[in-house]
Amino acid sequence: MGKLIRTYLPFAANELKSQLAYRGAFYIWAFISLFGSFISYFLWMAIYGNSESGMIGGLSKNEMVVYIFMVYVTSSMVSIAISTWVGYDVVEGRVAMNLIKPIDYRASLIARALGNMIYRLLVPGIFIWIGLELYKVFVLGMAPVSVTTLLAYLLSVLMSFLIYVLFDFCFGMVAFFTTYIFGLRMAKSALLSFLTGQLIPISLFPLWAQEVFEFLPFSSMVYTPVMVYLGKYAGSELAWALGKQVIWVVLLYVLGSIIWKQVTKRLVVLGG
């Protein structure tokens, strides 16, 4: 285990340094994403203002406020698009070099994504979370998050991160067949923003649709950790939510291994 950490820790450290070096571009992305969260906030406040019931989809007005901004914090941490790196490696011909190195290509990508996640947690994730907690307690009059709930949320976020990057690794393998996947990545991002509960909480969908989401990994990427943070899962329900995330981590890891073996069998490298 120690050797594994020593091998792949530099990938995470280098990615963290890269984010620090080019933080201007990240700040612009973070601001645009946060601006989108405020648009969602005003939209939902208008919906609640015209609703006869104080609850929509099992969420009160105050809970929806927390949901909107915790979705931003969570998605910014876990949504690391490693398929972008895979696509660049394919286009620029770096795949062959990665194959001859004594490292696991997928593990190196996950390590890089971890460095990126740590940066997003520190800037701006933790500041927005603290601001949200203060607003929740002193303005909305809600109880602060408990230590137990916070620990469960962090564990769920870690599982969500692994689910997302392992899924994105499988998606990135498309680059070996199409070479250029920019358009597909845009379509994937738009679809995931819907399927993960970023745009609309999954609890607002019809019951049959919620049951379908139960058998897909997408709800475990963002919706599950946010609902854990809101305290909507407890006891056996919390254990099942976390257990389902672990199951998807294992399944996506196995699926990625199978796809990677098939891809490397048909890989042809030109030049010398």
Tab-separated table of N, CA and C in Angstrom, residues 18-86:
chain	number	residue	atom	x	y	z
A	18	SER	N	-0.580	22.294	-10.786
A	18	SER	CA	-1.053	22.820	-12.068
A	18	SER	C	-2.275	23.707	-11.875
A	19	GLN	N	-3.178	23.282	-10.998
A	19	GLN	CA	-4.370	24.085	-10.718
A	19	GLN	C	-4.000	25.401	-10.057
A	20	LEU	N	-2.989	25.369	-9.206
A	20	LEU	CA	-2.534	26.592	-8.555
A	20	LEU	C	-1.878	27.538	-9.556
A	21	ALA	N	-1.216	26.967	-10.564
A	21	ALA	CA	-0.531	27.788	-11.567
A	21	ALA	C	-1.521	28.443	-12.530
A	22	TYR	N	-2.603	27.735	-12.841
A	22	TYR	CA	-3.586	28.250	-13.809
A	22	TYR	C	-4.935	28.451	-13.124
A	23	ARG	N	-4.910	29.034	-11.934
A	23	ARG	CA	-6.134	29.178	-11.156
A	23	ARG	C	-7.103	30.203	-11.735
A	24	GLY	N	-6.613	31.112	-12.584
A	24	GLY	CA	-7.505	32.112	-13.178
A	24	GLY	C	-8.614	31.472	-13.987
A	25	ALA	N	-8.253	30.486	-14.814
A	25	ALA	CA	-9.255	29.799	-15.631
A	25	ALA	C	-10.256	29.063	-14.757
A	26	PHE	N	-9.775	28.478	-13.652
A	26	PHE	CA	-10.675	27.763	-12.745
A	26	PHE	C	-11.634	28.723	-12.064
A	27	TYR	N	-11.139	29.901	-11.660
A	27	TYR	CA	-11.997	30.869	-10.989
A	27	TYR	C	-13.123	31.324	-11.904
A	28	ILE	N	-12.809	31.479	-13.184
A	28	ILE	CA	-13.845	31.870	-14.140
A	28	ILE	C	-14.899	30.783	-14.239
A	29	TRP	N	-14.445	29.535	-14.331
A	29	TRP	CA	-15.382	28.402	-14.388
A	29	TRP	C	-16.214	28.334	-13.117
A	30	ALA	N	-15.574	28.516	-11.961
A	30	ALA	CA	-16.280	28.448	-10.682
A	30	ALA	C	-17.326	29.551	-10.575
A	31	PHE	N	-16.975	30.748	-11.036
A	31	PHE	CA	-17.910	31.880	-10.974
A	31	PHE	C	-19.112	31.630	-11.865
A	32	ILE	N	-18.880	31.126	-13.072
A	32	ILE	CA	-19.983	30.858	-13.994
A	32	ILE	C	-20.909	29.793	-13.412
A	33	SER	N	-20.307	28.745	-12.817
A	33	SER	CA	-21.113	27.679	-12.226
A	33	SER	C	-21.910	28.193	-11.036
A	34	LEU	N	-21.283	29.023	-10.212
A	34	LEU	CA	-21.976	29.579	-9.052
A	34	LEU	C	-23.093	30.516	-9.493
A	35	PHE	N	-22.852	31.251	-10.570
A	35	PHE	CA	-23.885	32.127	-11.121
A	35	PHE	C	-25.103	31.299	-11.541
A	36	GLY	N	-24.841	30.117	-12.119
A	36	GLY	CA	-25.936	29.227	-12.494
A	36	GLY	C	-26.712	28.745	-11.278
A	37	SER	N	-26.012	28.552	-10.148
A	37	SER	CA	-26.680	28.137	-8.914
A	37	SER	C	-27.618	29.219	-8.410
A	38	PHE	N	-27.200	30.490	-8.530
A	38	PHE	CA	-28.076	31.583	-8.108
A	38	PHE	C	-29.302	31.686	-9.011
A	39	ILE	N	-29.139	31.376	-10.278
A	39	ILE	CA	-30.299	31.356	-11.175
A	39	ILE	C	-31.281	30.283	-10.722
A	40	SER	N	-30.755	29.108	-10.386
A	40	SER	CA	-31.606	28.030	-9.871
A	40	SER	C	-32.282	28.444	-8.574
A	41	TYR	N	-31.552	29.163	-7.728
A	41	TYR	CA	-32.097	29.617	-6.446
A	41	TYR	C	-33.328	30.504	-6.660
A	42	PHE	N	-33.198	31.519	-7.504
A	42	PHE	CA	-34.322	32.431	-7.734
A	42	PHE	C	-35.484	31.725	-8.433
A	43	LEU	N	-35.159	30.769	-9.295
A	43	LEU	CA	-36.209	30.018	-9.975
A	43	LEU	C	-37.013	29.187	-8.979
A	44	TRP	N	-36.309	28.467	-8.096
A	44	TRP	CA	-37.003	27.632	-7.121
A	44	TRP	C	-37.746	28.466	-6.080
A	45	MET	N	-37.198	29.611	-5.724
A	45	MET	CA	-37.909	30.474	-4.776
A	45	MET	C	-39.233	30.963	-5.375
A	46	ALA	N	-39.217	31.214	-6.683
A	46	ALA	CA	-40.452	31.608	-7.361
A	46	ALA	C	-41.448	30.456	-7.382
A	47	ILE	N	-40.945	29.250	-7.580
A	47	ILE	CA	-41.817	28.070	-7.598
A	47	ILE	C	-42.440	27.850	-6.229
A	48	TYR	N	-41.629	27.953	-5.186
A	48	TYR	CA	-42.151	27.774	-3.839
A	48	TYR	C	-43.117	28.902	-3.468
A	49	GLY	N	-42.848	30.100	-3.974
A	49	GLY	CA	-43.724	31.227	-3.681
A	49	GLY	C	-45.108	31.060	-4.269
A	50	ASN	N	-45.212	30.294	-5.337
A	50	ASN	CA	-46.505	30.076	-5.987
A	50	ASN	C	-47.076	28.700	-5.692
A	51	SER	N	-46.448	27.999	-4.753
A	51	SER	CA	-46.918	26.666	-4.389
A	51	SER	C	-47.818	26.743	-3.163
A	52	GLU	N	-48.924	26.001	-3.192
A	52	GLU	CA	-49.835	25.969	-2.052
A	52	GLU	C	-49.252	25.168	-0.898
A	53	SER	N	-48.348	24.255	-1.235
A	53	SER	CA	-47.720	23.428	-0.202
A	53	SER	C	-46.316	23.948	0.092
A	54	GLY	N	-45.907	23.815	1.330
A	54	GLY	CA	-44.563	24.248	1.708
A	54	GLY	C	-43.510	23.222	1.388
A	55	MET	N	-43.945	22.051	0.897
A	55	MET	CA	-43.030	20.960	0.570
A	55	MET	C	-43.183	20.597	-0.896
A	56	ILE	N	-42.071	20.456	-1.580
A	56	ILE	CA	-42.067	19.998	-2.969
A	56	ILE	C	-41.043	18.877	-3.084
A	57	GLY	N	-41.536	17.709	-3.449
A	57	GLY	CA	-40.629	16.574	-3.589
A	57	GLY	C	-39.956	16.189	-2.284
A	58	GLY	N	-40.639	16.402	-1.173
A	58	GLY	CA	-40.079	16.052	0.117
A	58	GLY	C	-39.085	17.058	0.660
A	59	LEU	N	-38.953	18.222	0.009
A	59	LEU	CA	-38.010	19.258	0.435
A	59	LEU	C	-38.767	20.541	0.760
A	60	SER	N	-38.480	21.096	1.915
A	60	SER	CA	-39.057	22.389	2.262
A	60	SER	C	-38.311	23.492	1.523
A	61	LYS	N	-38.817	24.708	1.626
A	61	LYS	CA	-38.185	25.838	0.943
A	61	LYS	C	-36.746	26.036	1.427
A	62	ASN	N	-36.547	25.977	2.745
A	62	ASN	CA	-35.197	26.153	3.290
A	62	ASN	C	-34.271	25.008	2.877
A	63	GLU	N	-34.810	23.797	2.867
A	63	GLU	CA	-34.005	22.641	2.452
A	63	GLU	C	-33.614	22.753	0.983
A	64	MET	N	-34.483	23.314	0.169
A	64	MET	CA	-34.162	23.489	-1.244
A	64	MET	C	-33.008	24.474	-1.420
A	65	VAL	N	-32.962	25.509	-0.585
A	65	VAL	CA	-31.850	26.466	-0.637
A	65	VAL	C	-30.536	25.745	-0.360
A	66	VAL	N	-30.535	24.927	0.685
A	66	VAL	CA	-29.329	24.161	1.018
A	66	VAL	C	-29.004	23.184	-0.102
A	67	TYR	N	-30.037	22.546	-0.651
A	67	TYR	CA	-29.835	21.576	-1.727
A	67	TYR	C	-29.138	22.218	-2.927
A	68	ILE	N	-29.612	23.393	-3.331
A	68	ILE	CA	-29.079	24.059	-4.528
A	68	ILE	C	-27.586	24.315	-4.393
A	69	PHE	N	-27.165	24.854	-3.264
A	69	PHE	CA	-25.760	25.239	-3.131
A	69	PHE	C	-24.867	24.067	-2.714
A	70	MET	N	-25.425	23.062	-2.048
A	70	MET	CA	-24.636	21.870	-1.779
A	70	MET	C	-24.450	21.039	-3.041
A	71	VAL	N	-25.393	21.133	-3.968
A	71	VAL	CA	-25.209	20.507	-5.276
A	71	VAL	C	-24.002	21.129	-5.981
A	72	TYR	N	-23.896	22.456	-5.870
A	72	TYR	CA	-22.754	23.144	-6.483
A	72	TYR	C	-21.449	22.693	-5.843
A	73	VAL	N	-21.403	22.688	-4.512
A	73	VAL	CA	-20.184	22.300	-3.800
A	73	VAL	C	-19.813	20.854	-4.135
A	74	THR	N	-20.799	19.971	-4.107
A	74	THR	CA	-20.541	18.546	-4.334
A	74	THR	C	-20.129	18.266	-5.770
A	75	SER	N	-20.889	18.790	-6.718
A	75	SER	CA	-20.595	18.514	-8.128
A	75	SER	C	-19.251	19.086	-8.545
A	76	SER	N	-18.872	20.247	-7.986
A	76	SER	CA	-17.575	20.825	-8.336
A	76	SER	C	-16.425	19.953	-7.850
A	77	MET	N	-16.641	19.214	-6.745
A	77	MET	CA	-15.590	18.346	-6.221
A	77	MET	C	-15.506	17.015	-6.964
A	78	VAL	N	-16.635	16.418	-7.265
A	78	VAL	CA	-16.618	15.049	-7.800
A	78	VAL	C	-16.574	14.996	-9.320
A	79	SER	N	-17.040	16.046	-9.993
A	79	SER	CA	-17.159	16.000	-11.458
A	79	SER	C	-15.834	16.360	-12.134
A	80	ILE	N	-14.867	15.468	-12.015
A	80	ILE	CA	-13.561	15.657	-12.649
A	80	ILE	C	-13.557	14.870	-13.952
A	81	ALA	N	-13.534	15.563	-15.078
A	81	ALA	CA	-13.683	14.922	-16.384
A	81	ALA	C	-12.347	14.352	-16.865
A	82	ILE	N	-12.015	13.150	-16.424
A	82	ILE	CA	-10.755	12.536	-16.866
A	82	ILE	C	-10.840	12.086	-18.313
A	83	SER	N	-12.057	12.001	-18.873
A	83	SER	CA	-12.188	11.656	-20.290
A	83	SER	C	-11.527	12.724	-21.158
A	84	THR	N	-11.456	13.953	-20.666
A	84	THR	CA	-10.757	15.018	-21.392
A	84	THR	C	-9.282	14.683	-21.528
A	85	TRP	N	-8.674	14.209	-20.447
A	85	TRP	CA	-7.257	13.841	-20.479
A	85	TRP	C	-7.028	12.638	-21.387
A	86	VAL	N	-7.947	11.675	-21.348
A	86	VAL	CA	-7.831	10.505	-22.219
A	86	VAL	C	-7.890	10.931	-23.683
